[in-house]
Short mmCIF file of C-alpha atoms in Angstrom, two decimals:
data_model
loop_
_atom_site.label_atom_id
_atom_site.label_comp_id
_atom_site.label_asym_id
_atom_site.label_seq_id
_atom_site.Cartn_x
_atom_site.Cartn_y
_atom_site.Cartn_z
CA MET A 1 126.76 117.66 90.67
CA THR A 2 123.99 115.77 92.40
CA SER A 3 121.39 116.89 89.90
CA LEU A 4 120.10 113.94 87.91
CA PRO A 5 120.91 113.65 84.19
CA ASP A 6 117.91 114.47 81.98
CA SER A 7 118.24 111.09 80.36
CA THR A 8 120.84 108.37 80.20
CA GLU A 9 122.20 106.78 77.04
CA ARG A 10 121.71 103.31 78.42
CA LYS A 11 119.84 101.98 81.43
CA LEU A 12 121.88 99.12 82.78
CA GLY A 13 119.99 97.17 85.38
CA LEU A 14 118.69 93.86 86.63
CA VAL A 15 115.57 91.88 85.95
CA ILE A 16 114.77 89.63 88.90
CA ASP A 17 112.54 86.63 88.39
CA LEU A 18 110.45 86.00 91.50
CA ASP A 19 109.13 82.84 89.88
CA THR A 20 112.45 81.04 89.75
CA CYS A 21 114.29 82.51 92.75
CA VAL A 22 114.74 79.69 95.25
CA GLY A 23 115.92 81.89 98.11
CA CYS A 24 119.37 80.30 98.39
CA HIS A 25 121.14 83.61 99.19
CA ALA A 26 124.02 82.75 96.84
CA CYS A 27 123.68 86.24 95.30
CA VAL A 28 124.00 87.77 98.77
CA VAL A 29 127.22 85.88 99.42
CA SER A 30 128.77 86.49 96.01
CA CYS A 31 127.86 90.19 96.18
CA LYS A 32 129.49 90.57 99.55
CA GLY A 33 132.49 88.53 98.45
CA TRP A 34 133.14 90.61 95.33
CA ASN A 35 132.33 94.02 96.72
CA THR A 36 134.15 93.73 100.01
CA GLU A 37 137.45 93.51 98.18
CA ASN A 38 136.90 95.67 95.11
CA TYR A 39 135.13 99.04 94.58
CA GLY A 40 135.59 101.35 97.57
CA ALA A 41 135.68 100.57 101.27
CA PRO A 42 135.16 96.95 102.41
CA LEU A 43 131.71 95.77 103.52
CA SER A 44 132.46 95.38 107.19
CA ASP A 45 130.87 93.08 109.75
CA GLN A 46 130.47 93.87 113.41
CA THR A 47 130.94 90.93 115.83
CA PRO A 48 130.26 88.41 113.05
CA TYR A 49 130.88 85.50 115.39
CA GLY A 50 129.53 87.22 118.50
CA ALA A 51 126.15 87.35 120.16
CA ASP A 52 124.81 90.20 118.04
CA PRO A 53 126.23 89.89 114.52
CA SER A 54 125.57 92.67 112.04
CA GLY A 55 127.08 93.82 108.79
CA THR A 56 126.80 95.78 105.57
CA PHE A 57 125.11 94.11 102.61
CA LEU A 58 124.30 95.57 99.18
CA ASN A 59 121.84 92.81 98.40
CA ARG A 60 119.46 91.08 100.79
CA VAL A 61 116.92 88.35 100.17
CA HIS A 62 113.57 88.65 101.94
CA SER A 63 110.88 85.98 101.96
CA TYR A 64 107.17 86.74 101.88
CA GLU A 65 104.09 84.65 102.36
CA VAL A 66 101.24 85.58 100.04
CA GLN A 67 97.77 84.35 100.94
CA PRO A 68 95.19 84.57 98.15
CA ALA A 69 91.53 85.08 99.07
CA GLN A 70 90.97 81.46 98.11
CA GLY A 71 93.43 78.63 97.74
CA ALA A 72 96.89 77.87 98.95
CA ALA A 73 99.40 80.31 100.37
CA GLN A 74 102.53 80.98 98.36
CA LEU A 75 106.10 81.61 99.52
CA VAL A 76 108.02 84.16 97.45
CA HIS A 77 111.75 84.77 97.84
CA PHE A 78 112.53 88.37 97.15
CA PRO A 79 116.09 89.60 96.46
CA LYS A 80 116.45 93.35 96.87
CA SER A 81 119.33 95.63 95.91
CA CYS A 82 119.64 99.13 94.40
CA LEU A 83 117.15 99.61 91.56
CA HIS A 84 119.25 102.35 89.89
CA CYS A 85 116.18 104.58 89.60
CA ASP A 86 115.83 107.05 86.73
CA ASN A 87 114.42 109.53 89.23
CA ALA A 88 116.75 108.58 92.08
CA PRO A 89 115.78 110.55 95.22
CA CYS A 90 119.01 109.47 96.95
CA VAL A 91 121.11 111.45 94.46
CA THR A 92 119.45 114.86 94.69
CA VAL A 93 119.47 115.00 98.51
CA CYS A 94 123.26 114.52 98.72
CA PRO A 95 124.83 117.74 100.05
CA THR A 96 128.38 117.01 98.87
CA GLY A 97 128.01 115.65 95.35
CA ALA A 98 129.21 112.21 96.46
CA SER A 99 126.09 110.50 95.07
CA TYR A 100 125.61 110.61 91.34
CA LYS A 101 123.89 108.90 88.45
CA ARG A 102 126.03 108.21 85.40
CA GLN A 103 124.83 109.67 82.13
CA GLU A 104 126.44 106.95 80.01
CA ASP A 105 124.80 103.91 81.59
CA GLY A 106 122.49 105.13 84.38
CA ILE A 107 124.39 103.43 87.21
CA VAL A 108 123.96 105.20 90.58
CA LEU A 109 127.26 105.39 92.44
CA VAL A 110 128.80 106.94 95.55
CA ASN A 111 132.16 108.70 95.42
CA GLU A 112 133.28 107.54 98.84
CA ASP A 113 136.04 110.14 99.09
CA ALA A 114 133.40 112.90 99.09
CA CYS A 115 130.86 111.16 101.35
CA ILE A 116 130.47 112.84 104.76
CA GLY A 117 128.35 109.98 106.10
CA CYS A 118 125.28 112.10 106.86
CA GLY A 119 122.93 109.26 105.93
CA LEU A 120 120.39 111.47 104.19
CA CYS A 121 120.48 109.41 100.96
CA ALA A 122 119.55 106.28 102.91
CA TRP A 123 116.55 108.18 104.30
CA ALA A 124 115.53 109.24 100.80
CA CYS A 125 115.63 105.70 99.37
CA PRO A 126 112.30 103.87 99.80
CA TYR A 127 113.87 100.48 99.09
CA GLY A 128 116.55 100.33 101.77
CA ALA A 129 119.21 99.99 99.08
CA ARG A 130 121.82 102.09 100.87
CA GLU A 131 123.59 101.11 104.04
CA MET A 132 126.12 103.13 106.01
CA ASP A 133 129.17 101.02 106.72
CA ALA A 134 129.75 101.01 110.47
CA ALA A 135 133.53 100.76 110.11
CA SER A 136 134.36 103.08 107.21
CA LYS A 137 131.47 105.52 107.97
CA VAL A 138 130.62 106.02 104.31
CA MET A 139 127.49 105.07 102.41
CA LYS A 140 127.64 101.76 100.55
CA LYS A 141 125.36 100.68 97.75
CA CYS A 142 125.13 98.33 94.77
CA THR A 143 127.49 99.46 91.99
CA LEU A 144 125.98 97.02 89.50
CA CYS A 145 129.51 95.59 89.72
CA VAL A 146 130.80 98.48 87.62
CA ASP A 147 134.25 96.99 88.17
CA ARG A 148 133.22 93.70 86.53
CA ILE A 149 130.93 94.63 83.68
CA TYR A 150 133.55 96.74 81.86
CA ASN A 151 136.55 94.75 83.08
CA GLU A 152 138.48 93.43 80.10
CA ASN A 153 140.78 91.46 82.37
CA LEU A 154 137.90 89.13 83.11
CA PRO A 155 136.67 86.43 80.71
CA GLU A 156 133.64 87.77 78.83
CA ILE A 157 131.27 85.40 80.60
CA ASP A 158 132.20 87.01 83.92
CA ARG A 159 131.48 90.58 82.79
CA VAL A 160 128.12 90.67 84.55
CA PRO A 161 127.31 91.57 88.16
CA ALA A 162 128.49 88.95 90.67
CA CYS A 163 124.93 88.21 91.77
CA VAL A 164 123.86 87.46 88.19
CA ARG A 165 126.91 85.31 87.49
CA THR A 166 126.38 83.19 90.57
CA CYS A 167 122.60 82.70 90.58
CA PRO A 168 122.02 78.93 90.24
CA SER A 169 118.38 79.25 89.17
CA ASN A 170 118.84 82.00 86.56
CA ALA A 171 116.58 84.29 88.52
CA ARG A 172 118.76 87.34 87.87
CA HIS A 173 119.29 88.89 84.47
CA PHE A 174 121.53 91.82 83.54
CA GLY A 175 121.26 94.09 80.53
CA ASP A 176 120.27 97.41 79.00
CA LEU A 177 116.66 98.23 79.78
CA ALA A 178 116.72 101.29 77.50
CA ASP A 179 117.11 99.01 74.47
CA PRO A 180 113.69 97.52 73.66
CA ASP A 181 115.35 94.62 71.81
CA SER A 182 117.66 93.55 74.62
CA ASP A 183 117.06 90.20 76.28
CA VAL A 184 116.08 91.86 79.54
CA SER A 185 113.60 94.24 77.89
CA ARG A 186 111.94 91.38 76.03
CA LEU A 187 111.77 89.41 79.25
CA VAL A 188 110.03 92.35 80.94
CA VAL A 189 107.47 92.57 78.14
CA ALA A 190 106.88 88.82 77.97
CA ARG A 191 106.50 88.29 81.68
CA GLY A 192 104.83 91.51 82.79
CA GLY A 193 107.82 92.96 84.62
CA MET A 194 106.85 95.41 87.35
CA ASP A 195 108.20 98.33 89.38
CA LEU A 196 108.45 98.25 93.16
CA MET A 197 106.56 101.07 94.92
CA PRO A 198 105.56 102.83 91.67
CA GLU A 199 103.64 105.42 93.74
CA GLN A 200 106.96 106.71 95.10
CA GLY A 201 107.75 108.12 91.66
CA THR A 202 111.32 106.82 91.61
CA ALA A 203 111.04 105.22 88.14
CA PRO A 204 113.26 102.25 89.00
CA VAL A 205 115.31 100.70 86.19
CA ASN A 206 115.39 97.23 87.78
CA LYS A 207 112.25 95.21 87.13
CA TYR A 208 110.71 92.27 88.95
CA LEU A 209 108.98 89.40 87.17
CA PRO A 210 105.94 88.22 89.14
CA PRO A 211 105.74 84.60 90.29
CA ARG A 212 103.24 82.32 88.59
CA ILE A 213 100.08 81.93 90.60
CA LYS A 214 99.62 78.58 92.31
CA ASP A 215 95.94 78.20 91.51
CA ARG A 216 95.84 74.63 90.26
CA LEU A 217 96.01 72.77 93.54
CA ASP A 218 92.21 72.37 93.66
CA ARG A 219 92.06 71.12 90.10
CA ILE A 220 93.74 67.73 90.51
CA ASP A 221 90.57 65.87 89.44
CA ASP A 222 90.22 67.94 86.29
CA ALA A 223 93.41 66.44 85.03
CA ASP A 224 91.75 63.07 84.36
CA VAL A 225 90.60 62.97 80.73
CA LEU A 226 88.34 60.01 81.47
CA GLU A 227 86.46 61.89 84.16
CA PRO A 228 83.34 62.61 82.09
CA PHE A 229 82.95 58.85 81.53
CA LEU A 230 83.60 58.03 85.17
CA ASP A 231 81.03 60.48 86.43
CA VAL A 232 78.92 59.35 89.36
CA VAL A 233 75.64 58.03 87.98
CA THR A 234 73.56 58.42 91.09
CA ASP A 235 74.02 60.08 94.45
CA GLN A 236 71.98 57.41 96.20
CA PRO A 237 73.95 54.35 97.28
CA LYS A 238 72.27 50.96 96.69
CA GLY A 239 72.34 47.51 98.27
CA PHE A 240 73.86 47.13 101.71
CA LEU A 241 75.27 50.66 101.73
CA GLY A 242 71.88 52.05 100.74
CA TRP A 243 70.23 50.14 103.60
CA LEU A 244 72.90 51.32 106.04
CA ASP A 245 72.47 54.90 104.86
CA LYS A 246 68.71 54.81 105.42
CA ALA A 247 69.04 53.00 108.75
CA LEU A 248 71.50 55.55 110.04
CA ASP A 249 69.27 58.40 108.88
CA LYS A 250 66.40 57.04 110.94
CA ILE A 251 68.30 56.85 114.20
CA MET B 1 113.23 107.05 112.34
CA TYR B 2 115.99 106.87 114.93
CA PRO B 3 115.78 109.98 117.13
CA ALA B 4 119.45 110.99 117.14
CA PRO B 5 120.05 113.31 120.14
CA SER B 6 122.45 115.45 118.08
CA ILE B 7 119.82 116.17 115.41
CA ILE B 8 117.08 116.83 117.98
CA ALA B 9 119.32 119.25 119.85
CA PHE B 10 120.45 120.87 116.61
CA SER B 11 117.04 121.49 115.12
CA THR B 12 115.53 122.75 118.40
CA LEU B 13 118.36 125.05 119.49
CA SER B 14 119.35 126.42 116.10
CA GLY B 15 115.68 127.02 115.29
CA LEU B 16 115.44 129.17 118.42
CA GLY B 17 118.74 130.89 117.73
CA PHE B 18 117.82 131.83 114.16
CA GLY B 19 114.38 132.91 115.37
CA LEU B 20 116.01 135.28 117.87
CA MET B 21 118.30 136.54 115.10
CA PHE B 22 115.27 137.35 112.97
CA TRP B 23 113.84 139.64 115.66
CA LEU B 24 117.21 141.22 116.35
CA GLY B 25 117.68 141.79 112.63
CA ILE B 26 114.43 143.70 112.24
CA GLY B 27 115.27 145.79 115.29
CA MET B 28 112.92 144.26 117.84
CA PRO B 29 114.43 144.96 120.33
CA GLY B 30 116.65 147.67 118.91
CA SER B 31 118.99 147.63 121.89
CA THR B 32 122.63 148.62 121.58
CA GLY B 33 125.88 148.20 123.49
CA LEU B 34 126.12 145.58 126.22
CA VAL B 35 122.43 144.62 126.09
CA ALA B 36 122.72 144.03 122.35
CA PHE B 37 125.88 142.01 122.99
CA VAL B 38 124.02 139.68 125.38
CA PHE B 39 121.14 139.23 122.91
CA PHE B 40 123.46 138.45 120.01
CA ALA B 41 125.59 136.18 122.18
CA ILE B 42 122.52 134.12 123.11
CA ALA B 43 121.48 133.88 119.45
CA TYR B 44 124.97 132.85 118.35
CA VAL B 45 125.39 130.28 121.13
CA LEU B 46 122.04 128.66 120.27
CA ALA B 47 122.51 128.69 116.50
CA GLY B 48 126.21 127.81 116.70
CA ALA B 49 125.73 125.05 119.27
CA GLY B 50 123.06 123.58 117.04
CA LEU B 51 125.34 123.65 114.02
CA ILE B 52 128.20 122.04 115.93
CA ALA B 53 125.84 119.39 117.34
CA SER B 54 124.71 118.58 113.79
CA THR B 55 128.25 117.60 112.79
CA PHE B 56 128.35 114.98 115.55
CA HIS B 57 126.20 112.58 113.59
CA LEU B 58 128.37 112.80 110.47
CA GLY B 59 130.58 109.85 109.65
CA HIS B 60 133.26 112.15 108.21
CA PRO B 61 132.92 115.67 109.69
CA GLU B 62 136.37 116.53 108.29
CA ARG B 63 134.81 116.64 104.82
CA ALA B 64 131.93 118.89 105.92
CA LEU B 65 133.09 121.78 103.69
CA LEU B 66 131.96 119.75 100.66
CA ALA B 67 128.40 120.16 101.96
CA PHE B 68 128.42 123.78 100.72
CA THR B 69 128.73 122.71 97.08
CA GLN B 70 125.36 121.20 96.10
CA TRP B 71 122.96 124.03 96.95
CA ARG B 72 121.38 123.73 93.49
CA SER B 73 119.81 120.37 94.30
CA SER B 74 120.15 119.54 98.00
CA TRP B 75 118.20 121.09 100.89
CA LEU B 76 120.90 119.96 103.32
CA SER B 77 123.50 121.85 101.31
CA ARG B 78 121.19 124.90 101.16
CA GLU B 79 120.88 124.71 104.94
CA ALA B 80 124.66 124.78 105.35
CA VAL B 81 125.01 127.75 102.98
CA GLY B 82 122.05 129.58 104.55
CA ALA B 83 123.29 129.07 108.11
CA VAL B 84 126.78 130.37 107.41
CA ALA B 85 125.43 133.31 105.37
CA ALA B 86 122.97 134.23 108.13
CA LEU B 87 125.64 134.03 110.83
CA ALA B 88 128.06 136.13 108.76
CA VAL B 89 125.58 138.87 107.81
CA MET B 90 124.15 139.05 111.31
CA GLY B 91 127.70 139.23 112.68
CA LEU B 92 128.26 142.40 110.67
CA TYR B 93 124.96 143.81 111.88
CA ALA B 94 125.83 142.89 115.49
CA ILE B 95 129.12 144.81 115.24
CA GLY B 96 127.17 147.96 114.33
CA ARG B 97 124.70 147.49 117.18
CA VAL B 98 127.19 146.54 119.87
CA PHE B 99 130.16 148.79 119.09
CA PHE B 100 128.78 151.75 117.14
CA ALA B 101 125.21 151.96 118.48
CA ALA B 102 124.25 151.99 114.81
CA SER B 103 121.44 150.15 113.12
CA TRP B 104 122.48 149.22 109.59
CA ILE B 105 118.94 148.45 108.56
CA PRO B 106 119.43 146.78 105.14
CA ILE B 107 122.02 144.42 106.63
CA GLY B 108 119.71 143.64 109.54
CA TRP B 109 116.81 142.81 107.25
CA LEU B 110 119.03 140.71 105.02
CA GLY B 111 120.28 138.80 108.08
CA ALA B 112 116.69 138.35 109.29
CA ALA B 113 115.64 136.97 105.91
CA LEU B 114 118.64 134.62 105.78
CA SER B 115 117.85 133.40 109.31
CA LEU B 116 114.31 132.50 108.34
CA MET B 117 115.51 130.90 105.11
CA THR B 118 117.87 128.71 107.12
CA VAL B 119 114.98 127.46 109.26
CA LEU B 120 112.99 126.84 106.09
CA THR B 121 115.81 124.77 104.59
CA THR B 122 116.04 122.70 107.80
CA SER B 123 112.34 121.93 107.64
CA MET B 124 112.49 121.13 103.92
CA ILE B 125 115.11 118.42 104.53
CA TYR B 126 112.29 116.54 106.26
CA ALA B 127 109.32 117.82 104.28
CA GLN B 128 110.89 116.63 100.99
CA MET B 129 111.10 112.98 102.17
CA LYS B 130 108.49 111.04 100.24
CA THR B 131 109.71 107.97 102.09
CA VAL B 132 108.48 109.36 105.43
CA PRO B 133 104.84 110.33 104.83
CA ARG B 134 104.47 111.87 108.31
CA TRP B 135 107.02 114.53 107.40
CA ARG B 136 105.97 115.16 103.83
CA SER B 137 103.57 118.04 104.26
CA PRO B 138 103.56 121.85 103.97
CA LEU B 139 102.65 121.74 107.67
CA THR B 140 106.24 120.72 108.47
CA PRO B 141 107.89 123.99 107.28
CA ALA B 142 104.92 125.96 108.68
CA LEU B 143 105.43 124.42 112.11
CA TYR B 144 109.21 124.88 112.05
CA LEU B 145 108.90 128.53 111.02
CA ALA B 146 106.17 129.31 113.57
CA LEU B 147 108.20 127.66 116.32
CA SER B 148 111.36 129.50 115.35
CA LEU B 149 109.59 132.88 115.16
CA GLY B 150 107.57 132.25 118.33
CA GLY B 151 110.50 130.97 120.38
CA GLY B 152 112.65 133.78 118.99
CA ALA B 153 110.04 136.37 120.00
CA LEU B 154 109.99 134.85 123.48
CA LEU B 155 113.77 135.20 123.77
CA ALA B 156 113.68 138.69 122.26
CA GLY B 157 111.11 139.81 124.83
CA GLN B 158 108.47 140.54 122.21
CA VAL B 159 105.58 139.38 124.41
CA THR B 160 102.68 140.15 122.06
CA TRP B 161 104.36 138.46 119.11
CA ALA B 162 105.40 135.54 121.29
CA LEU B 163 101.81 135.03 122.48
CA LEU B 164 100.52 135.18 118.93
CA LEU B 165 103.20 133.02 117.29
CA ILE B 166 103.52 130.36 120.01
CA GLY B 167 99.73 130.09 120.02
CA MET B 168 99.84 129.67 116.25
CA ALA B 169 102.65 127.12 116.51
CA GLY B 170 100.55 125.18 119.04
CA LEU B 171 97.66 125.00 116.59
CA LEU B 172 100.04 123.97 113.79
CA GLN B 173 101.48 121.29 116.08
CA LEU B 174 98.01 119.84 116.65
CA ALA B 175 97.29 119.97 112.93
CA TRP B 176 100.66 118.34 112.20
CA TRP B 177 99.95 115.47 114.59
CA TRP B 178 96.45 115.05 113.17
CA HIS B 179 97.79 114.97 109.61
CA GLY B 180 100.75 112.80 110.55
CA ASP B 181 98.63 110.04 112.05
CA ARG B 182 96.85 109.63 108.70
CA ALA B 183 99.76 110.33 106.39
CA PHE B 184 101.14 106.80 106.07
CA SER B 185 97.90 105.17 105.01
CA ASP B 186 97.06 108.17 102.80
CA ALA B 187 100.40 107.86 101.01
CA GLY B 188 99.29 104.49 99.67
CA THR B 189 102.59 102.66 100.03
CA THR B 190 101.86 99.20 101.37
CA MET B 191 103.48 95.78 101.53
CA ALA B 192 101.49 95.03 98.38
CA SER B 193 103.07 97.90 96.42
CA ALA B 194 106.48 97.38 98.01
CA THR B 195 106.66 93.75 96.88
CA GLY B 196 104.42 94.00 93.81
CA LEU B 197 102.74 90.82 95.03
CA GLY B 198 99.45 92.39 96.08
CA HIS B 199 97.62 91.12 93.00
CA ILE B 200 98.04 87.54 94.26
CA GLY B 201 96.80 88.04 97.79
CA ARG B 202 97.62 89.34 101.25
CA VAL B 203 101.39 89.78 101.66
CA SER B 204 103.08 89.15 104.99
CA ALA B 205 106.75 88.98 105.89
CA PHE B 206 107.72 85.33 106.24
CA GLU B 207 111.42 85.64 106.93
CA PRO B 208 113.78 88.63 107.16
CA PRO B 209 117.06 88.53 105.19
CA HIS B 210 119.25 87.96 108.22
CA THR B 211 119.00 86.73 111.79
CA GLY B 212 119.86 90.08 113.34
CA PRO B 213 119.06 93.76 112.86
CA ASN B 214 120.95 95.93 110.37
CA TYR B 215 121.62 99.60 109.61
CA LEU B 216 118.23 100.01 107.92
CA LEU B 217 116.31 98.68 110.91
CA ARG B 218 118.34 100.64 113.45
CA GLU B 219 118.18 103.91 111.52
CA MET B 220 114.76 103.84 109.90
CA VAL B 221 112.55 101.31 111.64
CA TYR B 222 112.85 102.71 115.15
CA VAL B 223 109.74 101.57 117.02
CA VAL B 224 110.95 101.75 120.63
CA GLY B 225 109.06 104.27 122.75
CA ARG B 226 106.13 104.71 120.39
CA LYS B 227 103.86 103.27 123.08
CA HIS B 228 104.47 106.38 125.19
CA ALA B 229 103.81 108.67 122.24
CA PHE B 230 100.45 109.94 123.46
CA LYS B 231 101.73 110.84 126.94
CA LEU B 232 104.74 112.55 125.39
CA ARG B 233 102.49 114.54 123.09
CA ILE B 234 100.60 115.86 126.10
CA ILE B 235 103.87 116.70 127.86
CA ALA B 236 105.19 118.41 124.71
CA PHE B 237 102.01 120.41 124.24
CA VAL B 238 101.70 121.52 127.86
CA LEU B 239 105.39 122.41 128.32
CA GLY B 240 106.05 123.70 124.82
CA TYR B 241 102.93 125.77 124.20
CA ALA B 242 100.33 125.97 127.00
CA LEU B 243 102.60 126.78 129.96
CA PRO B 244 104.72 129.44 128.18
CA LEU B 245 101.51 131.17 127.09
CA ALA B 246 100.20 131.00 130.66
CA PHE B 247 103.46 132.41 132.05
CA LEU B 248 103.35 135.28 129.56
CA LEU B 249 99.69 136.04 130.23
CA VAL B 250 99.96 136.14 134.02
CA THR B 251 102.38 139.00 134.47
CA PHE B 252 105.46 139.69 132.46
CA SER B 253 108.65 139.74 134.45
CA HIS B 254 112.10 138.45 133.58
CA TRP B 255 111.61 135.48 135.89
CA MET B 256 108.33 134.57 134.26
CA GLY B 257 110.03 135.02 130.91
CA LEU B 258 112.85 132.66 131.92
CA LEU B 259 110.34 130.06 133.12
CA ALA B 260 108.46 130.40 129.86
CA VAL B 261 111.68 129.93 127.84
CA LEU B 262 112.79 126.85 129.80
CA SER B 263 109.35 125.27 129.62
CA HIS B 264 109.13 126.03 125.90
CA ILE B 265 112.54 124.50 125.12
CA THR B 266 111.79 121.35 127.13
CA GLY B 267 108.44 120.93 125.43
CA ILE B 268 109.88 121.46 121.96
CA LEU B 269 112.66 118.94 122.65
CA ALA B 270 109.96 116.39 123.53
CA SER B 271 108.01 117.31 120.41
CA ARG B 272 111.15 117.01 118.27
CA TRP B 273 111.93 113.59 119.79
CA LEU B 274 108.46 112.47 118.74
CA PHE B 275 109.02 114.04 115.30
CA PHE B 276 111.64 111.36 114.69
CA ALA B 277 110.53 108.48 116.91
CA GLU B 278 107.00 108.43 115.52
CA ALA B 279 108.04 108.86 111.89
CA GLU B 280 107.55 105.68 109.88
CA HIS B 281 109.83 105.07 106.90
CA VAL B 282 108.35 103.02 104.06
CA VAL B 283 111.37 100.67 104.04
CA GLY B 284 109.93 99.14 107.22
CA LEU B 285 107.28 97.53 105.00
CA TYR B 286 109.91 95.19 103.54
CA TYR B 287 110.40 93.92 107.07
CA GLY B 288 106.68 93.71 107.78
CA LYS B 289 106.95 96.69 110.12
CA ARG B 290 105.94 100.31 110.25
#
């Protein structure tokens, strides 16, 4: 059934910290590396060494420039993968039942054996989280590494999504967002975690932590504790400089 | 959105075919024998060709039977069920008309209703897409239904109804374009809401994820040809609506009728191309595009 579950017991998902992401794309590489040889069809590339390379990725890192009304511009690296929405529009449009959201943990998955490759779910997703693989002709998406997180053949430390495990700046966190006491939930509360495109009504499980605002560049002088004592006594220069100032004014 | 020729052909031709079936189903015209056979054949070729064309864009058409299973939740599945049901019921009705000169009225009306429902499901596949604000409007099903009924009346030789419904479809088309041009900004999805960074300042795309295009950009951020959109709108309106009305108003003959049909189909194909090519998907915002 491609109807959504009324509620899910857990909401497994990611919390992505835009403040610490350095835009290294390691998550992109580890995601592709793990998922091309595990769950479902491989993530194919077309002419990867040719003139017009293209391929399937479940996770892509964008970079944005943000220009405040006043002050310095800010560069924000922005990893984007499936947000495992509570109200996932990609699931209900599926005509075959291939797309589904799991009741036990909320992960949105594609049963590739039932996918007819119509592409309608990719149209329904506002985030661009689904990509049709050009070789296998089925829809690919983030599985939250469902084949890692429950995999008892892996050491416990590795039972997290590949992107989380590999991130060198700890910008990606994995956990249960339905549990208010989980690390990820507390992180969301502490840092003001936000939804992407809330107006689309998708109720995404994944949250993004906003970057800190770079508003201190103009306040270098404030840092000096002696400043009040070093304040300029008079605006009018004296002596030779005063004479020069007046002379130049008269010209 | 990428204007796939198979989907454009499908939605235009099958819309016409099911429209013709509607009029045949309610007995307008109530012809029998060979004449009825020709009418039904045209309807089946148009609707059937459209359905076959629609499978061309599937990655795995061999699994298409699964698409009949999710009618509870999916408009695409409802379309598949509706189309097959309409074709089956109308087939039964056609047998009565062609071979027994009989009009099994309840079956005809049921087939007519199923035909219209199929067109409605087609339009709802697009109208449900919150991600494509240009499509998400009650005007989308209204336009599809008016076009199907109007084009069907034209094919069925119902001149008065054709004049009325194609005229109405023309007005709906203008309203749809007018609404569509405002829909994206009215929907309120922006780069600021897409990235959640709007509270800091003005967001612009600094660098895309990869050096080349990808499936998302090819499928949903199709911007080629938008610069000719206005000219194409005029062509679509003149050929699809104005000329057929003029042909019908001058004098009705079969030749004028044929000209009106050909002009109408060409115009609607152009309009349907624009329906996709002009449609902006919100995912383009992540790439700094619309």
